[in-house]
Short mmCIF file of C-alpha atoms and ligand atoms in Angstrom, two decimals:
data_model
loop_
_atom_site.label_atom_id
_atom_site.label_comp_id
_atom_site.label_asym_id
_atom_site.label_seq_id
_atom_site.Cartn_x
_atom_site.Cartn_y
_atom_site.Cartn_z
CA UNK A 39 69.57 79.87 75.37
CA UNK A 40 66.21 81.06 75.50
CA UNK A 41 66.48 82.61 72.08
CA UNK A 42 68.09 81.01 68.97
CA UNK A 43 68.30 81.65 65.25
CA UNK A 44 66.37 81.12 61.99
CA UNK A 45 65.04 78.20 61.31
CA UNK A 46 67.28 74.49 60.12
CA UNK A 47 68.10 74.04 57.01
CA UNK A 48 66.86 70.42 57.11
CA UNK A 49 65.53 68.39 60.52
CA UNK A 50 65.10 64.58 59.84
CA UNK A 51 62.13 63.10 58.80
CA UNK A 52 59.39 61.72 61.52
CA UNK A 53 60.27 58.36 61.17
CA UNK A 54 64.10 58.43 61.55
CA UNK A 55 63.72 60.55 64.61
CA UNK A 56 60.92 57.54 65.72
CA UNK A 57 63.81 55.13 64.85
CA UNK A 58 66.76 56.98 67.16
CA UNK A 59 64.03 57.01 69.93
CA UNK A 60 63.49 53.50 69.84
CA UNK A 61 66.66 51.80 69.01
CA UNK A 62 68.55 54.99 71.04
CA UNK A 63 70.56 51.37 73.01
CA UNK A 64 71.48 50.43 69.13
CA UNK A 65 73.18 53.89 67.94
CA UNK A 66 74.51 54.11 71.31
CA UNK A 67 76.09 50.11 71.25
CA UNK A 68 76.73 50.47 67.12
CA UNK A 69 79.77 53.50 67.53
CA UNK A 70 80.68 52.65 71.03
CA UNK A 71 84.13 52.11 70.02
CA UNK A 72 84.17 55.46 68.35
CA UNK A 73 82.64 56.80 71.69
CA UNK A 74 85.51 56.02 73.35
CA UNK A 75 88.15 57.08 71.01
CA UNK A 76 85.88 60.64 70.69
CA UNK A 77 86.54 60.89 74.49
CA UNK A 78 90.00 59.73 75.00
CA UNK A 79 90.99 62.41 72.57
CA UNK A 80 88.73 65.16 73.88
CA UNK A 81 90.32 64.44 77.14
CA UNK A 82 87.53 66.69 78.99
CA UNK A 83 89.21 67.54 82.56
CA UNK A 84 87.35 67.97 85.39
CA UNK A 85 86.75 71.82 85.17
CA UNK A 86 85.99 72.26 81.10
CA UNK A 87 82.96 73.24 79.71
CA UNK A 88 81.72 71.52 76.75
CA UNK A 89 79.55 71.59 74.04
CA UNK A 90 77.69 68.64 72.32
CA UNK A 91 76.91 69.29 68.44
CA UNK A 92 73.87 67.59 67.22
CA UNK A 93 73.46 65.69 70.55
CA UNK A 94 70.62 63.24 69.67
CA UNK A 95 69.43 61.51 72.96
CA UNK A 96 72.85 62.62 74.69
CA UNK A 97 75.17 60.05 75.44
CA UNK A 98 78.27 62.18 74.43
CA UNK A 99 77.02 64.89 76.37
CA UNK A 100 76.27 62.54 79.70
CA UNK A 101 79.92 61.51 79.34
CA UNK A 102 81.35 64.64 78.94
CA UNK A 103 79.78 65.61 82.15
CA UNK A 104 80.97 62.65 83.99
CA UNK A 105 84.22 63.75 83.25
CA UNK A 106 83.47 67.44 84.40
CA UNK A 107 81.76 67.34 87.90
CA UNK A 108 83.42 71.02 88.39
CA UNK A 109 82.43 72.04 84.90
CA UNK A 110 79.48 71.28 82.70
CA UNK A 111 78.32 70.03 79.49
CA UNK A 112 75.98 71.38 77.29
CA UNK A 113 74.03 69.50 73.90
CA UNK A 114 72.25 71.04 71.17
CA UNK A 115 69.85 69.83 68.73
CA UNK A 116 67.51 70.50 66.09
CA UNK A 117 65.09 68.14 67.18
CA UNK A 118 62.83 68.78 70.26
CA UNK A 119 62.08 64.80 71.05
CA UNK A 120 65.49 63.72 71.25
CA UNK A 121 66.54 66.77 73.54
CA UNK A 122 63.71 65.53 75.87
CA UNK A 123 64.81 61.90 75.87
CA UNK A 124 68.62 63.54 76.33
CA UNK A 125 66.71 65.89 79.34
CA UNK A 126 65.29 62.29 80.56
CA UNK A 127 68.53 60.17 80.64
CA UNK A 128 70.40 62.95 82.29
CA UNK A 129 68.32 63.44 84.84
CA UNK A 130 68.42 59.28 85.47
CA UNK A 131 72.08 59.64 85.87
CA UNK A 132 71.96 62.12 88.00
CA UNK A 133 74.04 64.78 86.01
CA UNK A 134 73.06 67.97 87.50
CA UNK A 135 76.13 69.86 85.11
CA UNK A 136 74.77 68.58 82.10
CA UNK A 137 71.78 70.43 79.80
CA UNK A 138 70.41 70.34 76.67
CA UNK A 139 68.45 72.66 74.14
CA UNK A 140 67.03 72.46 71.10
CA UNK A 141 69.26 74.61 69.10
CA UNK A 142 70.68 75.09 65.52
CA UNK A 143 74.47 74.56 66.47
CA UNK A 144 75.08 76.34 63.15
CA UNK A 145 73.75 79.52 63.89
CA UNK A 146 73.28 79.92 67.53
CA UNK A 147 74.79 82.81 69.01
CA UNK A 148 76.66 81.12 71.66
CA UNK A 149 78.67 83.22 74.28
CA UNK A 150 82.09 84.04 72.83
CA UNK A 151 85.05 81.86 74.19
CA UNK A 152 82.42 79.79 76.62
CA UNK A 153 83.62 76.58 75.65
CA UNK A 154 86.45 74.35 76.66
CA UNK A 155 85.68 71.41 74.45
CA UNK A 156 83.43 71.28 71.59
CA UNK A 157 82.28 67.82 70.35
CA UNK A 158 80.39 66.23 67.78
CA UNK A 159 79.27 62.52 67.25
CA UNK A 160 78.27 62.31 63.48
CA UNK A 161 76.76 65.84 63.74
CA UNK A 162 78.70 68.33 62.16
CA UNK A 163 78.40 66.43 58.84
CA UNK A 164 74.75 68.15 58.76
CA UNK A 165 75.88 71.60 58.34
CA UNK A 166 74.68 72.95 55.23
CA UNK A 167 76.97 76.21 55.19
CA UNK A 168 80.59 74.45 57.35
CA UNK A 169 82.84 76.95 57.10
CA UNK A 170 80.21 79.35 58.35
CA UNK A 171 79.35 77.38 61.02
CA UNK A 172 82.80 76.33 61.97
CA UNK A 173 83.58 80.11 62.31
CA UNK A 174 80.73 80.31 64.56
CA UNK A 175 82.24 77.43 66.69
CA UNK A 176 85.19 78.92 67.01
CA UNK A 177 84.02 82.03 68.39
CA UNK A 178 82.43 79.86 71.12
CA UNK A 179 85.60 78.23 71.97
CA UNK A 180 87.92 79.65 74.71
CA UNK A 181 91.57 80.66 73.12
CA UNK A 182 93.55 76.97 72.96
CA UNK A 183 90.13 75.73 73.07
CA UNK A 184 89.76 71.93 71.07
CA UNK A 185 86.95 70.30 68.68
CA UNK A 186 86.86 67.31 68.43
CA UNK A 187 84.45 65.48 65.99
CA UNK A 188 83.39 61.91 64.17
CA UNK A 189 82.05 62.10 60.98
CA UNK A 190 81.87 58.34 58.66
CA UNK A 191 84.33 57.62 55.79
CA UNK A 192 83.07 56.81 52.67
CA UNK A 193 81.18 53.39 52.08
CA UNK A 194 83.98 51.54 50.63
CA UNK A 195 85.51 52.03 53.77
CA UNK A 196 82.46 50.40 55.85
CA UNK A 197 81.58 46.74 55.78
CA UNK A 198 78.59 47.27 57.25
CA UNK A 199 77.23 49.41 54.56
CA UNK A 200 78.66 47.30 51.92
CA UNK A 201 77.15 44.22 53.36
CA UNK A 202 73.60 45.81 54.56
CA UNK A 203 73.01 47.95 50.85
CA UNK A 204 74.05 45.05 48.61
CA UNK A 205 71.40 42.75 50.52
CA UNK A 206 68.89 45.18 49.87
CA UNK A 207 69.80 46.54 46.68
CA UNK A 208 72.51 44.46 44.85
CA UNK A 209 75.11 47.18 43.26
CA UNK A 210 73.49 49.90 44.66
CA UNK A 211 75.54 53.03 44.81
CA UNK A 212 75.92 53.93 48.52
CA UNK A 213 74.45 55.85 50.44
CA UNK A 214 73.95 59.81 50.50
CA UNK A 215 76.46 61.31 48.20
CA UNK A 216 79.67 62.33 49.56
CA UNK A 217 79.99 65.86 50.15
CA UNK A 218 76.76 66.79 50.55
CA UNK A 219 75.15 67.83 53.88
CA UNK A 220 74.64 64.45 55.47
CA UNK A 221 76.02 61.03 57.10
CA UNK A 222 78.99 61.20 54.44
CA UNK A 223 79.69 65.12 54.37
CA UNK A 224 82.83 64.46 55.51
CA UNK A 225 83.75 61.56 53.83
CA UNK A 226 86.76 62.45 52.33
CA UNK A 227 88.73 64.28 54.90
CA UNK A 228 90.25 66.93 52.93
CA UNK A 229 86.74 68.57 53.00
CA UNK A 230 86.66 68.86 57.02
CA UNK A 231 89.98 69.65 56.77
CA UNK A 232 89.28 72.85 54.34
CA UNK A 233 86.42 74.03 55.74
CA UNK A 234 87.86 73.93 59.45
CA UNK A 235 90.83 75.69 58.04
CA UNK A 236 88.89 78.49 56.20
CA UNK A 237 86.80 78.95 59.79
CA UNK A 238 90.17 79.92 61.55
CA UNK A 239 90.82 76.49 63.05
CA UNK A 240 94.18 75.48 63.64
CA UNK A 241 96.59 72.02 64.21
CA UNK A 242 93.72 70.16 62.10
CA UNK A 243 94.00 66.52 62.73
CA UNK A 244 92.55 63.75 60.95
CA UNK A 245 92.78 59.66 61.66
CA UNK A 246 91.08 56.88 60.36
CA UNK A 247 88.85 54.85 63.45
CA UNK A 248 88.25 51.32 62.71
CA UNK A 249 86.50 50.58 65.11
CA UNK A 250 83.28 47.90 63.91
CA UNK A 251 79.58 48.33 64.15
CA UNK A 252 77.71 45.97 66.56
CA UNK A 253 74.16 45.72 65.17
CA UNK A 254 72.36 43.50 67.33
CA UNK A 255 72.54 40.30 69.56
CA UNK A 256 71.83 37.72 66.91
CA UNK A 257 70.46 38.44 63.50
CA UNK A 258 66.81 38.73 64.24
CA UNK A 259 67.86 41.55 66.63
CA UNK A 260 69.84 43.37 64.06
CA UNK A 261 67.50 43.33 61.39
CA UNK A 262 64.90 44.85 64.04
CA UNK A 263 67.59 47.87 63.78
CA UNK A 264 68.54 47.78 60.63
CA UNK A 265 65.39 47.61 58.60
CA UNK A 266 64.49 51.21 59.81
CA UNK A 267 67.58 52.69 59.36
CA UNK A 268 67.29 56.03 56.72
CA UNK A 269 69.64 54.74 54.08
CA UNK A 270 67.73 51.39 54.18
CA UNK A 271 64.46 53.05 53.88
CA UNK A 272 65.69 54.88 51.21
CA UNK A 273 67.14 52.37 49.27
CA UNK A 274 63.68 49.95 49.90
CA UNK A 275 61.94 53.14 48.52
CA UNK A 276 63.77 53.79 45.54
CA UNK A 277 65.48 50.64 44.02
CA UNK A 278 63.95 48.74 41.31
CA UNK A 279 65.49 45.40 42.29
CA UNK A 280 64.44 45.68 46.49
CA UNK A 281 60.90 43.95 46.00
CA UNK A 282 60.30 44.69 49.77
CA UNK A 283 59.76 40.61 50.71
CA UNK A 284 63.11 39.19 48.85
CA UNK A 285 65.42 42.45 49.88
CA UNK A 286 64.21 41.47 53.34
CA UNK A 287 65.31 37.86 52.87
CA UNK A 288 68.60 38.81 51.72
CA UNK A 289 69.41 41.29 54.41
CA UNK A 290 67.92 38.45 57.02
CA UNK A 291 70.34 36.16 55.41
CA UNK A 292 73.48 38.82 55.25
CA UNK A 293 73.41 39.75 58.85
CA UNK A 294 72.96 35.60 59.53
CA UNK A 295 76.49 35.45 57.83
CA UNK A 296 77.75 37.95 59.75
CA UNK A 297 76.89 36.66 63.48
CA UNK A 298 79.57 36.00 66.30
CA UNK A 299 79.61 35.33 69.65
CA UNK A 300 79.47 39.09 70.64
CA UNK A 301 76.56 39.59 68.10
CA UNK A 302 76.04 41.02 64.65
CA UNK A 303 79.42 43.13 64.27
CA UNK A 304 80.83 44.45 61.04
CA UNK A 305 83.82 46.58 59.60
CA UNK A 306 83.22 50.71 60.01
CA UNK A 307 85.50 53.66 59.56
CA UNK A 308 84.69 57.37 60.85
CA UNK A 309 87.12 59.85 60.99
CA UNK A 310 88.31 61.24 64.13
CA UNK A 311 88.71 64.94 63.74
CA UNK A 312 90.08 67.39 66.14
CA UNK A 313 90.81 71.41 65.82
CA UNK A 314 91.99 74.37 68.02
CA UNK A 315 91.26 78.08 68.43
CA UNK A 316 94.57 79.76 68.77
C1 SAM B 73 73.20 60.94 63.25
S1 SAM B 73 72.72 62.21 64.28
C2 SAM B 73 74.10 61.58 65.76
C3 SAM B 73 73.11 62.14 67.35
C4 SAM B 73 74.23 62.11 68.42
N1 SAM B 73 75.37 62.75 68.51
C5 SAM B 73 74.81 60.40 68.33
O1 SAM B 73 75.91 59.85 67.89
O2 SAM B 73 74.08 59.68 68.81
C6 SAM B 73 73.01 63.59 63.86
C7 SAM B 73 72.29 64.92 64.99
O3 SAM B 73 72.73 65.84 64.76
C8 SAM B 73 71.36 66.60 64.71
N2 SAM B 73 71.84 68.14 63.90
C9 SAM B 73 72.08 68.01 62.57
N3 SAM B 73 72.14 69.46 62.15
C10 SAM B 73 72.01 70.08 63.74
C11 SAM B 73 72.50 71.54 64.13
N4 SAM B 73 73.01 72.05 62.82
N5 SAM B 73 72.56 72.02 64.90
C12 SAM B 73 72.14 71.13 66.04
N6 SAM B 73 71.67 69.52 65.99
C13 SAM B 73 71.92 69.43 64.44
C14 SAM B 73 70.26 65.83 63.89
O4 SAM B 73 68.98 66.38 64.47
C15 SAM B 73 70.95 64.58 64.86
O5 SAM B 73 69.99 64.68 66.11
#
């Protein structure tokens, strides 16, 4: 994996990377239900070789590596600092069959037919050209191999986004445009289905996962996490109504109203997308 292709189209900004590193545990806890469903659907076998696209701090890669003690799991990400964190976590967990590399998964020349499973938890939506990227990933899958991804559904199916967005900027359009590269690129499940079909993958399935997100143990804890989310920072920067002290008060109040004995948990929907190579 030493050589890799041309620079990525867009990497996350520094503030977003710092937030991911600081709140790694919160990001993992937020989507714990989705992670479970992703791994269940992937059913990584003991000798499988797995690629995790956009691995971030590496939780999905680590779980796959633990399921494949006679195989391997490789996580790739654009961001060096996240890859370094992922390496440390895997070393702490003693996962000698997990490896991590800085690479653009859309362009990297992976060895043909080298993976049984390709996973992505909220990573593949960032591809600038999903058809081209999935074509490459298809080549990296062995015949019969599978690709399993999780991607956000639209904001109107995500209570957590609506509650936070309306608190920060009442009446705002949420949050990134559906379809553009970013968290909501696959919000309309016809888009990934189309891209995967064009890339030559088959047996494509999209299932709505309704797994609440956990944002913190109580409202102040959740506020610490949520206030730094990229889309919240974006709203604060662009929304005329988001005079920051008032927006923060509204956000604190909205999170307090969502507190429960299990913490701040809000409704969320993501697509579980599966596809196969013939
Ligand atoms: C929303 S984060 C998800 C991280 C991780 N999968 C998780 O669920 O915690 C998306 C990640 O995908 C990475 N990413 C985006 N485009 C990528 C690409 N073309 N190749 C590799 N990584 C990419 C970003 O750097 C970022 O770390």
